[in-house]
PDB file of C-alpha atoms in Angstrom:
ATOM      1  CA  MET A   1      -0.032   0.037   0.078  1.00 45.00           C
ATOM      2  CA  GLN A   2       1.162   3.384  -0.816  1.00 51.00           C
ATOM      3  CA  GLN A   3       2.285   5.593   2.218  1.00 54.00           C
ATOM      4  CA  GLY A   4      -0.535   7.971   3.198  1.00 53.00           C
ATOM      5  CA  TYR A   5      -3.224   6.035   1.274  1.00 60.00           C
ATOM      6  CA  ILE A   6      -6.184   4.464   2.954  1.00 70.00           C
ATOM      7  CA  ASN A   7      -8.641   2.529   0.875  1.00 76.00           C
ATOM      8  CA  ALA A   8     -12.216   3.305   1.272  1.00 76.00           C
ATOM      9  CA  GLU A   9     -13.141   0.345   3.340  1.00 83.00           C
ATOM     10  CA  MET A  10     -10.431   1.116   5.832  1.00 84.00           C
ATOM     11  CA  SER A  11     -11.244   4.823   5.978  1.00 83.00           C
ATOM     12  CA  ASP A  12     -14.764   4.158   6.585  1.00 86.00           C
ATOM     13  CA  PHE A  13     -13.841   1.768   9.494  1.00 89.00           C
ATOM     14  CA  ILE A  14     -11.617   4.175  11.023  1.00 90.00           C
ATOM     15  CA  ILE A  15     -13.790   7.137  10.996  1.00 93.00           C
ATOM     16  CA  GLN A  16     -16.836   5.183  12.315  1.00 93.00           C
ATOM     17  CA  HIS A  17     -14.863   3.997  15.195  1.00 93.00           C
ATOM     18  CA  SER A  18     -12.903   6.977  15.976  1.00 94.00           C
ATOM     19  CA  THR A  19     -15.273   9.621  15.409  1.00 96.00           C
ATOM     20  CA  PHE A  20     -17.788  10.344  18.335  1.00 97.00           C
ATOM     21  CA  ILE A  21     -21.082  11.944  17.990  1.00 97.00           C
ATOM     22  CA  ASN A  22     -24.059  13.118  20.294  1.00 98.00           C
ATOM     23  CA  ILE A  23     -27.234  10.985  20.078  1.00 98.00           C
ATOM     24  CA  GLN A  24     -30.613  11.524  21.881  1.00 98.00           C
ATOM     25  CA  PRO A  25     -31.775   7.930  22.761  1.00 98.00           C
ATOM     26  CA  ASN A  26     -35.405   7.012  22.871  1.00 98.00           C
ATOM     27  CA  PHE A  27     -34.796   4.146  25.117  1.00 97.00           C
ATOM     28  CA  ASP A  28     -33.147   3.454  28.671  1.00 97.00           C
ATOM     29  CA  LEU A  29     -30.391   1.331  29.260  1.00 97.00           C
ATOM     30  CA  GLU A  30     -27.440   1.432  31.664  1.00 96.00           C
ATOM     31  CA  LYS A  31     -24.721   0.656  29.150  1.00 94.00           C
ATOM     32  CA  LEU A  32     -23.866  -1.003  26.044  1.00 94.00           C
ATOM     33  CA  GLN A  33     -20.659  -3.075  26.236  1.00 93.00           C
ATOM     34  CA  PHE A  34     -18.393  -3.595  23.091  1.00 92.00           C
ATOM     35  CA  ILE A  35     -14.662  -4.769  22.637  1.00 90.00           C
ATOM     36  CA  SER A  36     -13.965  -1.389  21.878  1.00 87.00           C
ATOM     37  CA  GLY A  37     -15.537  -0.016  25.091  1.00 91.00           C
ATOM     38  CA  ASN A  38     -18.893   0.566  27.104  1.00 94.00           C
ATOM     39  CA  PHE A  39     -21.139   3.411  26.078  1.00 96.00           C
ATOM     40  CA  GLY A  40     -24.091   4.874  28.018  1.00 94.00           C
ATOM     41  CA  PRO A  41     -25.989   5.206  30.205  1.00 97.00           C
ATOM     42  CA  PHE A  42     -28.865   5.707  27.867  1.00 98.00           C
ATOM     43  CA  LYS A  43     -31.674   7.936  29.231  1.00 98.00           C
ATOM     44  CA  ILE A  44     -34.720   8.772  27.327  1.00 98.00           C
ATOM     45  CA  ASN A  45     -34.068  12.365  25.487  1.00 95.00           C
ATOM     46  CA  GLN A  46     -30.842  12.813  27.371  1.00 98.00           C
ATOM     47  CA  ILE A  47     -27.824  13.569  25.184  1.00 98.00           C
ATOM     48  CA  VAL A  48     -25.198  10.951  25.221  1.00 98.00           C
ATOM     49  CA  GLU A  49     -21.770  10.592  23.175  1.00 97.00           C
ATOM     50  CA  VAL A  50     -21.191   7.407  21.203  1.00 97.00           C
ATOM     51  CA  PRO A  51     -18.900   6.421  18.169  1.00 97.00           C
ATOM     52  CA  LEU A  52     -20.480   6.983  14.908  1.00 97.00           C
ATOM     53  CA  TRP A  53     -20.928   3.413  14.079  1.00 96.00           C
ATOM     54  CA  VAL A  54     -22.994   2.955  17.362  1.00 97.00           C
ATOM     55  CA  ALA A  55     -25.132   6.009  16.449  1.00 98.00           C
ATOM     56  CA  ILE A  56     -25.736   4.569  12.935  1.00 97.00           C
ATOM     57  CA  GLU A  57     -26.757   1.174  14.245  1.00 96.00           C
ATOM     58  CA  LEU A  58     -29.215   2.774  16.923  1.00 97.00           C
ATOM     59  CA  LYS A  59     -30.585   5.034  14.150  1.00 98.00           C
ATOM     60  CA  LYS A  60     -31.059   2.172  11.911  1.00 98.00           C
ATOM     61  CA  LYS A  61     -33.324   0.545  14.656  1.00 97.00           C
ATOM     62  CA  ASN A  62     -35.143   3.868  15.321  1.00 98.00           C
ATOM     63  CA  LYS A  63     -33.645   4.078  18.598  1.00 97.00           C
ATOM     64  CA  CYS A  64     -32.322   7.557  18.567  1.00 98.00           C
ATOM     65  CA  ARG A  65     -31.938  10.904  16.959  1.00 98.00           C
ATOM     66  CA  VAL A  66     -28.479  11.841  15.799  1.00 98.00           C
ATOM     67  CA  ILE A  67     -27.262  15.180  16.553  1.00 98.00           C
ATOM     68  CA  PRO A  68     -25.032  16.505  13.822  1.00 98.00           C
ATOM     69  CA  PRO A  69     -21.583  17.852  14.671  1.00 97.00           C
ATOM     70  CA  GLU A  70     -21.300  21.640  15.299  1.00 96.00           C
ATOM     71  CA  TRP A  71     -19.399  22.033  12.105  1.00 96.00           C
ATOM     72  CA  LEU A  72     -22.606  20.515   9.931  1.00 97.00           C
ATOM     73  CA  ASN A  73     -24.654  23.742   9.997  1.00 97.00           C
ATOM     74  CA  ILE A  74     -25.430  26.449   7.375  1.00 98.00           C
ATOM     75  CA  GLU A  75     -23.428  29.071   9.066  1.00 98.00           C
ATOM     76  CA  ARG A  76     -20.071  26.982   9.464  1.00 97.00           C
ATOM     77  CA  LEU A  77     -20.254  25.721   6.213  1.00 98.00           C
ATOM     78  CA  GLN A  78     -21.084  29.214   4.682  1.00 98.00           C
ATOM     79  CA  GLN A  79     -18.096  30.451   6.331  1.00 98.00           C
ATOM     80  CA  LYS A  80     -15.794  27.675   5.110  1.00 97.00           C
ATOM     81  CA  LEU A  81     -17.092  28.461   1.451  1.00 98.00           C
ATOM     82  CA  ASP A  82     -16.404  31.916   1.772  1.00 98.00           C
ATOM     83  CA  GLU A  83     -12.899  31.079   3.026  1.00 97.00           C
ATOM     84  CA  GLU A  84     -12.595  28.744  -0.080  1.00 97.00           C
ATOM     85  CA  THR A  85     -13.565  31.369  -2.349  1.00 96.00           C
ATOM     86  CA  ILE A  86     -11.528  34.297  -0.910  1.00 97.00           C
ATOM     87  CA  ASN A  87      -8.267  32.447  -0.725  1.00 95.00           C
ATOM     88  CA  GLU A  88      -7.758  31.141  -4.195  1.00 90.00           C
ATOM     89  CA  LEU A  89      -4.452  29.535  -3.456  1.00 90.00           C
ATOM     90  CA  GLU A  90      -4.855  27.699  -0.287  1.00 95.00           C
ATOM     91  CA  LEU A  91      -7.375  25.140   1.043  1.00 97.00           C
ATOM     92  CA  ALA A  92      -9.313  26.172   4.185  1.00 96.00           C
ATOM     93  CA  LYS A  93      -8.980  24.022   7.252  1.00 96.00           C
ATOM     94  CA  MET A  94     -11.756  21.482   7.575  1.00 95.00           C
ATOM     95  CA  GLU A  95     -12.365  18.713   9.638  1.00 93.00           C
ATOM     96  CA  GLN A  96     -10.259  15.814   8.556  1.00 91.00           C
ATOM     97  CA  TYR A  97     -13.303  13.340   7.797  1.00 93.00           C
ATOM     98  CA  TYR A  98     -15.858  16.135   7.085  1.00 94.00           C
ATOM     99  CA  PHE A  99     -16.565  14.520   3.500  1.00 93.00           C
ATOM    100  CA  GLU A 100     -16.956  11.127   4.777  1.00 93.00           C
ATOM    101  CA  ILE A 101     -18.805  11.997   8.008  1.00 96.00           C
ATOM    102  CA  SER A 102     -21.234  14.068   6.037  1.00 96.00           C
ATOM    103  CA  GLN A 103     -21.858  11.464   3.483  1.00 95.00           C
ATOM    104  CA  ILE A 104     -22.643   8.939   6.256  1.00 95.00           C
ATOM    105  CA  LEU A 105     -24.962  11.221   8.078  1.00 97.00           C
ATOM    106  CA  PHE A 106     -26.616  11.989   4.903  1.00 97.00           C
ATOM    107  CA  SER A 107     -27.235   8.231   4.074  1.00 96.00           C
ATOM    108  CA  TYR A 108     -28.536   7.280   7.501  1.00 97.00           C
ATOM    109  CA  CYS A 109     -29.606  10.378   9.352  1.00 97.00           C
ATOM    110  CA  ARG A 110     -30.770  12.913   6.964  1.00 97.00           C
ATOM    111  CA  ASP A 111     -34.097  13.480   8.928  1.00 97.00           C
ATOM    112  CA  ASP A 112     -31.922  14.504  11.632  1.00 98.00           C
ATOM    113  CA  ILE A 113     -30.195  17.329   9.932  1.00 97.00           C
ATOM    114  CA  LYS A 114     -31.676  20.704   9.797  1.00 95.00           C
ATOM    115  CA  ASP A 115     -31.900  22.475   6.496  1.00 97.00           C
ATOM    116  CA  ASP A 116     -30.275  19.230   4.833  1.00 96.00           C
ATOM    117  CA  ASP A 117     -30.939  20.506   1.196  1.00 97.00           C
ATOM    118  CA  LYS A 118     -29.025  23.643   1.820  1.00 98.00           C
ATOM    119  CA  ILE A 119     -26.421  21.769   3.787  1.00 98.00           C
ATOM    120  CA  LYS A 120     -25.702  19.452   1.068  1.00 97.00           C
ATOM    121  CA  LEU A 121     -25.374  22.398  -1.597  1.00 98.00           C
ATOM    122  CA  LEU A 122     -22.766  23.993   0.588  1.00 98.00           C
ATOM    123  CA  LEU A 123     -20.957  20.680   1.074  1.00 98.00           C
ATOM    124  CA  GLU A 124     -20.894  20.187  -2.571  1.00 97.00           C
ATOM    125  CA  ASP A 125     -19.824  23.615  -3.463  1.00 98.00           C
ATOM    126  CA  ILE A 126     -16.918  23.329  -0.779  1.00 98.00           C
ATOM    127  CA  LYS A 127     -15.954  20.149  -2.296  1.00 96.00           C
ATOM    128  CA  THR A 128     -16.148  21.598  -6.030  1.00 97.00           C
ATOM    129  CA  ARG A 129     -13.913  24.452  -5.015  1.00 97.00           C
ATOM    130  CA  ARG A 130     -11.301  22.352  -3.316  1.00 97.00           C
ATOM    131  CA  GLU A 131     -11.165  20.044  -6.093  1.00 95.00           C
ATOM    132  CA  SER A 132     -10.428  22.979  -8.437  1.00 96.00           C
ATOM    133  CA  LYS A 133      -7.767  24.284  -6.143  1.00 96.00           C
ATOM    134  CA  ILE A 134      -6.141  20.774  -6.069  1.00 94.00           C
ATOM    135  CA  GLN A 135      -6.360  20.257  -9.715  1.00 91.00           C
ATOM    136  CA  LYS A 136      -4.679  23.497 -10.265  1.00 92.00           C
ATOM    137  CA  LYS A 137      -1.874  22.724  -7.843  1.00 91.00           C
ATOM    138  CA  ILE A 138      -1.212  19.355  -9.617  1.00 85.00           C
ATOM    139  CA  LYS A 139      -1.287  21.035 -12.904  1.00 87.00           C
ATOM    140  CA  GLU A 140       1.340  23.445 -11.784  1.00 88.00           C
ATOM    141  CA  PHE A 141       3.266  20.456 -10.317  1.00 83.00           C
ATOM    142  CA  ILE A 142       3.379  18.596 -13.428  1.00 79.00           C
ATOM    143  CA  GLU A 143       4.235  21.702 -15.635  1.00 86.00           C
ATOM    144  CA  ARG A 144       7.128  22.657 -13.249  1.00 86.00           C
ATOM    145  CA  GLY A 145       8.364  18.975 -13.247  1.00 76.00           C
ATOM    146  CA  SER A 146       8.701  19.359  -9.478  1.00 74.00           C
ATOM    147  CA  ASP A 147      10.012  16.488  -7.260  1.00 71.00           C
ATOM    148  CA  ALA A 148       7.480  16.982  -4.461  1.00 77.00           C
ATOM    149  CA  LEU A 149       3.840  18.208  -4.465  1.00 79.00           C
ATOM    150  CA  LYS A 150       2.658  20.275  -1.415  1.00 87.00           C
ATOM    151  CA  ILE A 151      -1.043  20.920  -0.711  1.00 91.00           C
ATOM    152  CA  ASN A 152      -1.743  22.130   2.859  1.00 94.00           C
ATOM    153  CA  ASN A 153      -5.034  21.439   4.391  1.00 96.00           C
ATOM    154  CA  LEU A 154      -5.924  18.238   2.561  1.00 94.00           C
ATOM    155  CA  ASN A 155      -8.406  15.875   4.295  1.00 91.00           C
ATOM    156  CA  GLN A 156      -8.161  12.022   4.081  1.00 85.00           C
ATOM    157  CA  HIS A 157     -10.957  11.827   1.183  1.00 87.00           C
ATOM    158  CA  GLU A 158      -8.842  14.345  -0.811  1.00 91.00           C
ATOM    159  CA  ARG A 159      -5.729  12.586  -0.050  1.00 87.00           C
ATOM    160  CA  ASN A 160      -6.876   9.314  -1.188  1.00 83.00           C
ATOM    161  CA  LYS A 161      -8.351  10.785  -4.452  1.00 84.00           C
ATOM    162  CA  ILE A 162      -5.005  12.084  -5.290  1.00 82.00           C
ATOM    163  CA  TYR A 163      -3.122   9.092  -4.466  1.00 79.00           C
ATOM    164  CA  SER A 164      -5.443   6.823  -6.237  1.00 77.00           C
ATOM    165  CA  GLN A 165      -5.802   9.094  -9.413  1.00 75.00           C
ATOM    166  CA  PHE A 166      -2.199  10.242  -9.758  1.00 70.00           C
ATOM    167  CA  TYR A 167       0.189   7.901  -7.820  1.00 68.00           C
ATOM    168  CA  GLY A 168       0.943   5.657 -10.835  1.00 69.00           C
ATOM    169  CA  ASP A 169       1.225   8.760 -13.331  1.00 70.00           C
ATOM    170  CA  LEU A 170       3.411  10.496 -10.889  1.00 66.00           C
ATOM    171  CA  LYS A 171       5.872   7.674 -10.272  1.00 71.00           C
ATOM    172  CA  LYS A 172       6.114   7.313 -13.900  1.00 74.00           C
ATOM    173  CA  LEU A 173       7.073  11.029 -14.401  1.00 70.00           C
ATOM    174  CA  ARG A 174       9.585  10.769 -11.635  1.00 72.00           C
ATOM    175  CA  GLN A 175      11.026   7.564 -13.424  1.00 76.00           C
ATOM    176  CA  LEU A 176      11.110   9.429 -16.681  1.00 75.00           C
ATOM    177  CA  LYS A 177      12.969  12.515 -14.838  1.00 75.00           C
ATOM    178  CA  LEU A 178      15.537  10.053 -13.518  1.00 77.00           C
ATOM    179  CA  LEU A 179      16.072   8.695 -17.051  1.00 78.00           C
ATOM    180  CA  ALA A 180      16.570  11.907 -18.672  1.00 78.00           C
ATOM    181  CA  GLU A 181      18.879  12.940 -15.996  1.00 81.00           C
ATOM    182  CA  SER A 182      21.027   9.868 -16.250  1.00 73.00           C
TER     183      SER A 182
END
């Protein structure tokens, strides 16, 4: 496996097990016990923090309402979109797994996301602007024939996309450059 590359399945596993999210259960239970830890107590309508995978499983069973993370709201996302628009050269700092988490939440918990249509549009606009900046930096990198590509504030989804799309091509370009120099 290439250094820095995490395939989609591994990424999804890591995200769902390392990301904690608040839920509002509609049941009472002292705790849930798993290999990864104990979670709870669960009291009706009292907010509790659990790993994302636990929240999704409870949501699938209609046992809770998922409370979206603080960054998944119109104001915060509009601010990030503005940052992406104003700074044409650099990527704005985002949550490391914002893309994956938002995809998971939209897949399983859309009814728990206030203004979901507007938020989805903002996320798509942010993603489009970021992808445009990344493509521009990659194009400049190739045109310059540089040995290293540096893009600050990439998140895991963006890193994976670059590695999966360009790793082989970049490796070939480097080999050609080495051949030309010898």
